[in-house]
CSV table of C-alpha atoms and ligand atoms in Angstrom, one decimal:
chain,number,residue,atom,x,y,z
B,1,MET,CA,-11.9,4.7,-27.2
B,2,SER,CA,-13.2,7.8,-25.2
B,3,ILE,CA,-11.1,10.7,-26.0
B,4,HIS,CA,-12.4,12.6,-23.2
B,5,LEU,CA,-12.3,9.9,-20.6
B,6,THR,CA,-8.3,9.3,-21.1
B,7,SER,CA,-7.6,13.9,-21.3
B,8,LYS,CA,-10.1,13.6,-17.9
B,9,ALA,CA,-7.3,10.4,-16.7
B,10,ALA,CA,-4.7,13.1,-16.7
B,11,THR,CA,-6.2,15.8,-15.3
B,12,LEU,CA,-7.0,14.0,-12.6
B,13,LEU,CA,-3.7,12.1,-12.6
B,14,GLN,CA,-1.7,15.3,-12.2
B,15,HIS,CA,-4.0,16.4,-9.8
B,16,LEU,CA,-3.1,13.5,-8.1
B,17,CYS,CA,0.0,13.3,-8.1
B,18,VAL,CA,1.9,16.3,-8.3
B,19,ASP,CA,-1.5,18.9,-6.5
B,20,ILE,CA,-1.7,16.8,-4.2
B,21,ASP,CA,1.2,17.1,-2.0
B,22,SER,CA,1.9,14.0,-0.8
B,23,ARG,CA,-1.4,11.1,0.2
B,24,ARG,CA,0.5,9.3,2.7
B,25,VAL,CA,-2.7,8.2,5.4
B,26,GLY,CA,-3.5,11.5,7.9
B,27,SER,CA,-1.2,13.9,6.3
B,28,ALA,CA,-3.7,17.2,4.3
B,29,GLY,CA,-3.0,16.1,0.9
B,30,ASN,CA,-4.4,12.4,2.0
B,31,ARG,CA,-7.9,13.5,3.4
B,32,GLN,CA,-8.2,16.3,-0.2
B,33,ALA,CA,-7.5,13.3,-2.5
B,34,THR,CA,-10.4,11.4,-0.1
B,35,ALA,CA,-12.8,14.5,0.0
B,36,LEU,CA,-12.2,14.8,-4.1
B,37,PHE,CA,-13.2,11.5,-5.0
B,38,ALA,CA,-16.2,11.5,-2.4
B,39,SER,CA,-17.4,14.9,-4.7
B,40,ALA,CA,-17.0,12.8,-7.6
B,41,ALA,CA,-18.4,10.5,-6.8
B,42,ALA,CA,-20.8,11.9,-6.1
B,43,ALA,CA,-21.7,14.3,-8.2
B,44,CYS,CA,-22.1,11.2,-10.4
B,45,GLY,CA,-25.6,10.0,-8.2
B,46,PHE,CA,-23.6,7.7,-6.5
B,47,ALA,CA,-24.2,7.3,-2.0
B,48,VAL,CA,-21.0,8.5,-0.8
B,49,GLU,CA,-20.4,7.5,2.4
B,50,GLN,CA,-16.4,8.7,4.4
B,51,PRO,CA,-16.0,6.5,7.5
B,52,VAL,CA,-14.0,8.2,9.9
B,53,PHE,CA,-11.0,6.1,11.3
B,54,ASP,CA,-8.5,7.0,13.3
B,55,CYS,CA,-4.9,7.1,12.1
B,56,MET,CA,-1.4,8.9,12.3
B,57,ASP,CA,0.9,10.8,10.6
B,58,TRP,CA,4.5,11.5,11.3
B,59,VAL,CA,6.7,14.4,9.9
B,60,GLU,CA,11.0,13.6,10.8
B,61,GLU,CA,13.5,17.3,10.3
B,62,GLY,CA,16.7,14.3,9.8
B,63,VAL,CA,19.2,12.8,11.6
B,64,ASP,CA,22.9,12.9,13.3
B,65,LEU,CA,24.7,10.0,14.3
B,66,THR,CA,28.6,10.3,15.1
B,67,VAL,CA,30.7,8.7,17.5
B,68,ASP,CA,34.1,10.6,18.4
B,69,GLY,CA,33.3,13.4,15.8
B,70,ALA,CA,33.0,10.7,13.2
B,71,ALA,CA,29.7,11.5,11.9
B,72,PHE,CA,27.5,8.9,9.7
B,73,ASP,CA,24.2,8.8,7.5
B,74,ALA,CA,21.2,7.9,8.7
B,75,LEU,CA,17.4,8.5,9.0
B,76,ALA,CA,14.5,7.9,11.0
B,77,SER,CA,12.7,4.9,10.5
B,78,PRO,CA,9.0,6.0,9.1
B,79,TYR,CA,6.7,5.6,11.8
B,80,SER,CA,9.3,6.2,15.2
B,81,LEU,CA,9.5,7.8,18.4
B,82,GLY,CA,12.6,10.9,17.2
B,83,CYS,CA,15.4,10.6,20.2
B,84,ARG,CA,18.2,11.6,21.8
B,85,VAL,CA,20.8,9.7,23.1
B,86,HIS,CA,24.6,8.8,23.8
B,87,ALA,CA,25.5,5.5,25.0
B,88,PRO,CA,27.2,2.5,23.6
B,89,LEU,CA,27.0,0.5,20.6
B,90,ALA,CA,26.5,-2.8,20.5
B,91,VAL,CA,26.4,-4.9,17.2
B,92,VAL,CA,24.3,-7.7,16.3
B,93,SER,CA,23.4,-9.4,13.3
B,94,THR,CA,21.6,-12.6,13.7
B,95,VAL,CA,18.8,-13.9,16.0
B,96,GLU,CA,21.2,-15.8,18.0
B,97,ASP,CA,23.8,-13.0,18.9
B,98,LEU,CA,20.7,-10.3,19.4
B,99,ALA,CA,18.9,-13.7,22.0
B,100,GLN,CA,22.2,-13.6,23.7
B,101,ALA,CA,22.8,-10.1,24.3
B,102,GLU,CA,22.7,-7.6,27.4
B,103,VAL,CA,21.7,-4.5,25.8
B,104,ALA,CA,19.7,-2.5,27.6
B,105,GLY,CA,20.0,1.8,27.3
B,106,GLN,CA,23.4,0.5,24.6
B,107,VAL,CA,22.3,1.8,20.5
B,108,LEU,CA,21.7,-1.5,19.3
B,109,LEU,CA,23.2,-1.7,15.3
B,110,LEU,CA,22.3,-4.1,13.6
B,111,HIS,CA,22.7,-5.9,10.4
B,112,GLY,CA,23.7,-8.5,8.2
B,113,ALA,CA,21.0,-11.6,8.5
B,114,LEU,CA,19.0,-10.6,11.8
B,115,ALA,CA,18.1,-7.2,8.4
B,116,GLN,CA,17.7,-8.6,5.4
B,117,GLU,CA,13.3,-8.3,5.3
B,118,GLN,CA,11.7,-5.3,6.1
B,119,LEU,CA,9.5,-6.5,10.1
B,120,MET,CA,5.8,-6.5,9.3
B,121,PRO,CA,4.1,-3.8,12.2
B,122,LYS,CA,3.1,-5.6,15.5
B,123,ASN,CA,0.0,-5.4,15.4
B,124,PHE,CA,-0.3,-6.3,11.5
B,125,THR,CA,-2.7,-9.2,10.5
B,126,PHE,CA,-3.1,-10.3,8.0
B,127,TYR,CA,0.3,-11.4,7.7
B,128,ASN,CA,3.1,-11.6,9.6
B,129,PRO,CA,5.6,-14.8,10.2
B,130,GLU,CA,6.5,-16.3,12.7
B,131,HIS,CA,10.6,-14.8,12.9
B,132,HIS,CA,9.5,-11.4,12.2
B,133,GLN,CA,7.8,-11.5,15.5
B,134,ARG,CA,10.7,-13.6,17.9
B,135,ILE,CA,13.1,-10.4,16.2
B,136,VAL,CA,9.9,-7.6,16.6
B,137,ALA,CA,9.8,-8.9,20.6
B,138,LEU,CA,13.2,-9.5,21.3
B,139,LEU,CA,14.3,-6.2,20.7
B,140,GLU,CA,11.3,-5.3,22.9
B,141,GLN,CA,13.0,-8.0,26.0
B,142,LYS,CA,16.1,-6.4,25.0
B,143,ALA,CA,15.3,-2.8,25.4
B,144,PRO,CA,18.3,-1.2,23.6
B,145,ALA,CA,17.6,2.8,23.6
B,146,ALA,CA,17.7,3.2,20.0
B,147,ILE,CA,18.2,1.2,16.9
B,148,ILE,CA,20.7,1.6,13.8
B,149,ALA,CA,18.6,-1.2,11.1
B,150,ALA,CA,21.7,-1.1,8.3
B,151,THR,CA,20.6,-2.8,5.1
B,152,GLY,CA,20.8,-3.9,2.1
B,153,HIS,CA,19.2,-4.0,-1.5
B,154,ASN,CA,15.9,-6.6,-1.3
B,155,PRO,CA,14.0,-6.2,-4.6
B,156,GLU,CA,11.4,-8.9,-4.2
B,157,LEU,CA,10.0,-7.3,0.1
B,158,ALA,CA,11.2,-3.6,-0.5
B,159,GLY,CA,10.7,-2.3,-3.5
B,160,ALA,CA,12.9,-0.2,-5.7
B,161,VAL,CA,14.2,1.6,-1.7
B,162,TYR,CA,17.0,1.5,-0.8
B,163,PRO,CA,18.4,1.7,2.4
B,164,PHE,CA,15.5,-0.1,3.3
B,165,PRO,CA,13.9,0.9,6.7
B,166,LEU,CA,13.8,-2.6,8.6
B,167,ILE,CA,10.9,-0.7,10.5
B,168,GLU,CA,8.4,0.6,9.9
B,169,ASP,CA,5.9,-0.3,12.9
B,170,GLY,CA,3.6,2.9,14.4
B,171,ASP,CA,3.2,0.8,17.3
B,172,PHE,CA,6.8,0.4,18.1
B,173,ASP,CA,8.1,2.6,19.9
B,174,ILE,CA,12.2,1.9,20.4
B,175,PRO,CA,13.0,4.8,18.8
B,176,SER,CA,15.5,3.6,15.7
B,177,VAL,CA,17.2,4.7,12.4
B,178,TYR,CA,18.5,3.7,9.1
B,179,MET,CA,21.2,3.2,7.0
B,180,THR,CA,22.5,1.1,3.5
B,181,ASP,CA,24.3,-1.7,4.5
B,182,VAL,CA,27.8,-0.1,2.7
B,183,GLU,CA,27.8,2.5,6.3
B,184,GLY,CA,26.4,-0.1,8.8
B,185,ALA,CA,29.9,-1.8,7.6
B,186,ARG,CA,31.3,0.9,8.8
B,187,LEU,CA,29.6,1.9,12.0
B,188,ALA,CA,30.2,-1.9,12.8
B,189,ALA,CA,34.0,-1.6,13.3
B,190,CYS,CA,33.3,0.8,16.1
B,191,ALA,CA,30.6,-1.5,18.4
B,192,GLY,CA,31.8,-0.8,22.0
B,193,ARG,CA,32.3,3.0,22.0
B,194,GLU,CA,30.2,5.8,22.5
B,195,VAL,CA,27.7,6.6,19.7
B,196,SER,CA,25.6,9.6,19.5
B,197,LEU,CA,22.2,10.0,18.1
B,198,HIS,CA,18.8,11.8,18.0
B,199,SER,CA,16.6,11.8,15.2
B,200,ARG,CA,14.2,14.3,15.4
B,201,ALA,CA,11.5,12.9,14.5
B,202,TRP,CA,7.5,13.4,15.8
B,203,ARG,CA,4.5,10.7,16.0
B,204,ILE,CA,1.1,12.9,15.5
B,205,PRO,CA,-2.4,11.4,16.0
B,206,SER,CA,-4.7,12.3,13.1
B,207,THR,CA,-7.1,11.1,11.3
B,208,GLY,CA,-8.7,9.4,8.1
B,209,CYS,CA,-11.2,7.9,5.9
B,210,ASN,CA,-12.4,5.1,3.7
B,211,VAL,CA,-14.7,6.7,1.0
B,212,MET,CA,-17.6,4.2,-0.2
B,213,ALA,CA,-19.5,5.3,-3.1
B,214,ARG,CA,-23.4,2.9,-4.1
B,215,LYS,CA,-25.7,2.6,-6.3
B,216,GLY,CA,-28.4,-0.4,-6.9
B,217,ASP,CA,-29.0,-3.3,-4.9
B,218,PRO,CA,-26.1,-3.8,-2.0
B,219,ARG,CA,-27.2,-7.2,-1.0
B,220,ARG,CA,-25.3,-8.7,-5.0
B,221,ARG,CA,-23.5,-6.0,-5.8
B,222,VAL,CA,-19.7,-5.7,-7.8
B,223,VAL,CA,-17.4,-4.4,-5.5
B,224,PHE,CA,-14.0,-2.2,-6.8
B,225,PHE,CA,-11.4,-1.5,-5.0
B,226,ALA,CA,-8.4,0.8,-5.8
B,227,HIS,CA,-5.7,2.0,-2.7
B,228,ILE,CA,-5.8,5.8,-2.9
B,229,ASP,CA,-3.0,6.0,0.3
B,230,ALA,CA,0.5,6.4,-0.9
B,231,LYS,CA,4.2,6.0,0.8
B,232,ALA,CA,5.9,9.4,2.2
B,233,GLY,CA,7.5,11.0,0.0
B,234,THR,CA,7.1,8.7,-3.7
B,235,PRO,CA,4.0,10.9,-5.8
B,236,GLY,CA,2.8,7.2,-7.0
B,237,ALA,CA,1.6,7.6,-9.5
B,238,ILE,CA,0.7,4.2,-10.7
B,239,ASP,CA,0.6,3.0,-6.6
B,240,ASN,CA,-1.6,4.4,-6.8
B,241,ALA,CA,-3.2,6.7,-8.7
B,242,SER,CA,-3.8,4.9,-11.2
B,243,GLY,CA,-6.1,2.5,-10.3
B,244,VAL,CA,-8.0,5.5,-8.3
B,245,VAL,CA,-8.3,8.0,-11.5
B,246,ILE,CA,-9.9,3.7,-13.3
B,247,LEU,CA,-12.6,3.9,-10.1
B,248,LEU,CA,-14.1,8.1,-10.7
B,249,LEU,CA,-13.6,7.5,-15.1
B,250,LEU,CA,-16.0,4.0,-14.0
B,251,ALA,CA,-18.2,6.3,-11.8
B,252,GLU,CA,-18.3,8.6,-14.7
B,253,LEU,CA,-19.2,5.6,-17.2
B,254,LEU,CA,-22.5,4.5,-14.4
B,255,THR,CA,-23.7,8.0,-14.2
B,256,ASP,CA,-26.9,7.0,-15.3
B,257,TYR,CA,-26.7,2.8,-14.6
B,258,ALA,CA,-29.7,1.8,-12.7
B,259,GLY,CA,-29.3,-1.5,-13.0
B,260,LYS,CA,-30.3,-3.9,-9.9
B,261,LEU,CA,-27.2,-5.4,-9.8
B,262,GLY,CA,-25.6,-3.7,-6.9
B,263,ALA,CA,-22.4,-1.2,-7.3
B,264,GLU,CA,-19.9,-0.1,-5.1
B,265,ILE,CA,-16.5,1.7,-6.0
B,266,VAL,CA,-13.9,1.9,-2.7
B,267,ALA,CA,-11.3,4.4,-2.5
B,268,LEU,CA,-9.6,2.1,0.5
B,269,ASN,CA,-7.4,4.1,2.9
B,270,GLY,CA,-4.4,2.3,3.8
B,271,GLU,CA,-2.2,-0.5,1.7
B,272,ASP,CA,0.6,2.1,1.8
B,273,TYR,CA,0.1,2.2,6.1
B,274,TYR,CA,1.8,0.6,8.6
B,275,ALA,CA,-1.8,-0.5,10.1
B,276,ALA,CA,-3.6,-0.8,7.3
B,277,SER,CA,-6.1,1.5,8.5
B,278,GLY,CA,-8.4,1.5,6.0
B,279,GLU,CA,-8.9,-2.3,5.3
B,280,MET,CA,-9.6,-2.7,9.0
B,281,GLN,CA,-12.8,-1.0,9.0
B,282,TRP,CA,-13.7,-1.8,5.6
B,283,LEU,CA,-13.1,-5.6,6.8
B,284,SER,CA,-15.3,-4.2,10.0
B,285,MET,CA,-18.3,-2.7,8.0
B,286,ASN,CA,-18.4,-5.7,6.0
B,287,GLN,CA,-18.4,-8.8,8.5
B,288,GLY,CA,-20.8,-10.7,7.6
B,289,ARG,CA,-21.9,-9.3,4.5
B,290,MET,CA,-18.8,-10.9,2.0
B,291,ASP,CA,-21.4,-13.0,0.3
B,292,GLN,CA,-23.8,-10.7,-0.5
B,293,ILE,CA,-20.4,-9.6,-3.3
B,294,VAL,CA,-21.0,-11.6,-6.3
B,295,LEU,CA,-16.8,-10.4,-7.9
B,296,GLY,CA,-14.8,-8.0,-5.7
B,297,VAL,CA,-12.5,-6.1,-8.2
B,298,ASN,CA,-8.8,-4.6,-7.1
B,299,MET,CA,-6.3,-2.0,-9.1
B,300,ASP,CA,-3.3,-1.2,-7.7
B,301,GLY,CA,-0.2,-0.8,-10.6
B,302,VAL,CA,-2.4,0.1,-13.6
B,303,GLY,CA,-1.6,1.8,-16.9
B,304,TYR,CA,1.9,1.4,-17.0
B,305,ARG,CA,3.3,2.8,-20.5
B,306,LEU,CA,5.1,0.0,-21.3
B,307,GLY,CA,4.0,-4.0,-21.7
B,308,LYS,CA,0.2,-4.4,-20.7
B,309,THR,CA,-2.1,-4.2,-18.3
B,310,ALA,CA,-2.4,-8.0,-16.9
B,311,PHE,CA,-6.0,-9.4,-15.0
B,312,SER,CA,-6.2,-12.4,-13.8
B,313,LEU,CA,-8.6,-14.2,-11.8
B,314,TYR,CA,-9.3,-15.7,-7.8
B,315,SER,CA,-11.8,-18.3,-7.2
B,316,CYS,CA,-14.3,-17.2,-10.1
B,317,PRO,CA,-17.3,-19.5,-10.7
B,318,ALA,CA,-17.9,-20.4,-14.0
B,319,GLU,CA,-19.8,-18.1,-15.2
B,320,ILE,CA,-18.7,-15.7,-13.8
B,321,GLU,CA,-15.2,-16.3,-15.3
B,322,GLN,CA,-17.0,-16.4,-19.2
B,323,ALA,CA,-18.6,-12.7,-18.9
B,324,ILE,CA,-14.3,-11.4,-17.5
B,325,ARG,CA,-12.5,-13.6,-20.5
B,326,ALA,CA,-15.6,-11.9,-22.5
B,327,GLU,CA,-14.7,-8.2,-22.2
B,328,LEU,CA,-11.2,-8.3,-21.3
B,329,ALA,CA,-10.0,-10.8,-23.6
B,330,PRO,CA,-10.8,-8.9,-27.7
B,331,HIS,CA,-8.4,-6.0,-25.7
B,332,ALA,CA,-5.1,-6.0,-27.2
B,333,GLY,CA,-3.9,-4.1,-24.7
B,334,MET,CA,-4.8,-6.8,-22.1
B,335,VAL,CA,-3.4,-9.6,-21.1
B,336,GLU,CA,-4.4,-12.6,-18.3
B,337,GLY,CA,-1.7,-13.1,-15.4
B,338,GLY,CA,-0.7,-15.7,-12.5
B,339,PRO,CA,-2.3,-14.9,-9.3
B,340,TRP,CA,-0.2,-12.0,-6.7
B,341,TYR,CA,-1.7,-11.8,-3.1
B,342,GLN,CA,0.3,-7.9,-2.4
B,343,SER,CA,-2.4,-6.4,-2.3
B,344,ASP,CA,-6.3,-5.3,-1.8
B,345,HIS,CA,-7.9,-7.9,-3.7
B,346,SER,CA,-6.1,-10.2,-0.7
B,347,LEU,CA,-9.2,-9.2,1.0
B,348,PHE,CA,-11.6,-11.2,-1.7
B,349,VAL,CA,-9.8,-14.0,-1.8
B,350,TYR,CA,-9.6,-14.0,2.4
B,351,ASN,CA,-12.6,-14.8,2.6
B,352,GLY,CA,-14.1,-16.4,-0.3
B,353,VAL,CA,-15.2,-13.8,-2.2
B,354,PRO,CA,-14.6,-13.9,-6.7
B,355,ALA,CA,-12.1,-12.3,-7.3
B,356,LEU,CA,-10.2,-9.8,-10.4
B,357,ALA,CA,-7.5,-8.0,-10.1
B,358,PHE,CA,-5.6,-5.9,-12.3
B,359,THR,CA,-1.7,-4.7,-12.7
B,360,SER,CA,1.1,-4.5,-14.9
B,361,ASP,CA,2.9,-7.5,-16.6
B,362,HIS,CA,5.7,-5.6,-16.1
B,363,PHE,CA,5.2,-5.9,-12.7
B,364,VAL,CA,8.5,-7.1,-11.1
B,365,GLU,CA,10.7,-3.9,-13.2
B,366,LEU,CA,7.9,-1.3,-11.1
B,367,TRP,CA,8.4,-3.3,-8.1
B,368,THR,CA,11.7,-3.3,-7.5
B,369,GLU,CA,12.5,0.2,-9.9
B,370,ILE,CA,9.5,2.5,-9.4
B,371,ALA,CA,6.9,2.1,-6.5
B,372,HIS,CA,7.6,3.7,-3.2
B,373,THR,CA,10.3,6.4,-4.9
B,374,ALA,CA,10.4,9.8,-6.0
B,375,ARG,CA,10.6,8.0,-9.8
B,376,ASP,CA,6.9,6.8,-9.8
B,377,LEU,CA,5.4,9.6,-11.9
B,378,PRO,CA,2.5,10.5,-13.2
B,379,GLU,CA,4.4,10.7,-17.3
B,380,ILE,CA,5.3,6.7,-16.3
B,381,VAL,CA,1.6,6.1,-16.8
B,382,ASP,CA,-0.4,6.4,-19.8
B,383,PRO,CA,-4.2,8.0,-19.5
B,384,GLY,CA,-5.4,6.1,-22.3
B,385,ARG,CA,-5.1,2.8,-20.5
B,386,LEU,CA,-6.6,3.8,-17.6
B,387,ALA,CA,-9.9,4.4,-19.9
B,388,ALA,CA,-9.8,1.7,-21.7
B,389,VAL,CA,-9.5,-0.6,-17.9
B,390,ALA,CA,-12.8,1.8,-17.2
B,391,GLU,CA,-14.6,1.5,-20.1
B,392,ALA,CA,-14.0,-2.7,-20.0
B,393,LEU,CA,-15.4,-2.3,-15.9
B,394,HIS,CA,-18.8,-0.9,-17.2
B,395,ALA,CA,-18.8,-3.4,-19.9
B,396,LEU,CA,-18.6,-6.1,-17.6
B,397,LEU,CA,-20.9,-4.8,-14.9
B,398,LEU,CA,-23.4,-4.2,-17.6
B,399,ARG,CA,-22.6,-7.4,-19.0
B,400,LEU,CA,-23.1,-9.5,-15.2
B,401,GLU,CA,-26.5,-7.4,-14.6
B,402,ARG,CA,-27.7,-9.0,-17.7
B,403,GLN,CA,-26.8,-12.1,-16.7
B,404,ALA,CA,-28.5,-12.1,-13.6
B,405,GLY,CA,-31.3,-10.7,-14.9
B,406,GLY,CA,-31.6,-12.9,-17.2
B,407,ARG,CA,-32.5,-16.1,-14.1
K,1,ZN,ZN1,-0.6,-0.5,-4.2
C-alpha cells in the first residue's frame, strides 16, 4: 500500500476534523470543507460542479429551566426556535394521553413511551413512520407554548447520544428542549406548577452545496458517494471525514484516468442534516438519469482502527458482483458483510441502481459509542485503511472499464 496515500489520508483527516471547526450543514466550516473538496478534485483533472442549496444554520447559548427557583438541566433541541415562557407544566407519557390533553399555551413535558424514539423531521420523505407523523401532528394541533422532552438511552435509533433530542427539525416551529429521563422524572413531579423556560437558540438562513466531480462518459458511469457534513458538536472523523478522504485519494489515483466509463465523485452534503438537502438536490438533478449509473458506491463509517472494513452488495448484476469480489475479497483487511440501509447508498438502492457500500465491521460499537459525539476523533481512524479502500476502488473501476471495453 502506498505510503504517500496513507500520509495524505492522515493530513486530510486532520484538516477536515480538527483545523475545520465544524462541518454541520450551513456552517462556515461546512463551506470550507466543500471548497477544499472541490479544489482538490479539480487539481486531479475532474470537471467540478458545486450546486448551492438553501439551508439553515443554528446556534444556541444554553437553556434556563426552573420551577419555584429549583433548576433543571436541559438542552435546546437542534434547529429549534428559542423561547422565553412562564406557564403551567403539563406532563404526558403516551400518545393516547397526548390525544386527550388540553395543553395550549402550557409547557409540555413528554416522557416515557412517547419519548422513546427520535421523531423523524416532518418533511423527511425517505423514511417517516406513521406513529411519528401522528405525534408531530398532535403536538402542532395541541399548540403548547414549548416542549420539554425527557429521553433515555436508545442506542439503536439515537446512537451514542444521551439524552438524545426527541425533536431535531427546522420545519417544526414549537420551541423545544430536551433532558435526561432522570431529570425528566424529577420534573414530572412538578406537574401543574408554573415553569420558567428560557431557551437561547436561533435559526440562521444559510447555504451549502454538494460537490460533484466528473470524468469520462456521464451516460455510463460509476458514482462514488461520501457525505461530507457532520452533526454539530462532533469532529466527525469516522462519520464521515474518512469517507471523504477516500474519495479524495481516489480522485488522485484517477488523475490520469482516460477511460470511457464515467467516474463521478460526489461529496453529498446532508446525511446528518434534518432536511437531507444535499441528498434531495442530487436526486432531483439525477431524475431520469439513474439508469445511466452502472454502479453506485457509498462510504460511511469506514476506517475504524479495530476490526475490518466491511463491504456489502445490493442488486448487482453477476458480472459486477464478480468484479467486486475479485478486487475486494483478496484484501486481508476487508470482509463482506450483510446489508444495511442507514446511509446514502439507499439513494441507489431505492432507485434500482446496483450498489456497493463500505463501513466498518465494528459498526454497532461505532454507532452506539462514538457516532455523533466529541469522541469521533481522527485517532480512531487508521489512515492506511482509507488508502487501501481507495486503491481497491481504483482497481475496481479499471476492471469495470476493461469489462465494458470487451463488449
Ligand atoms: Zn454518516
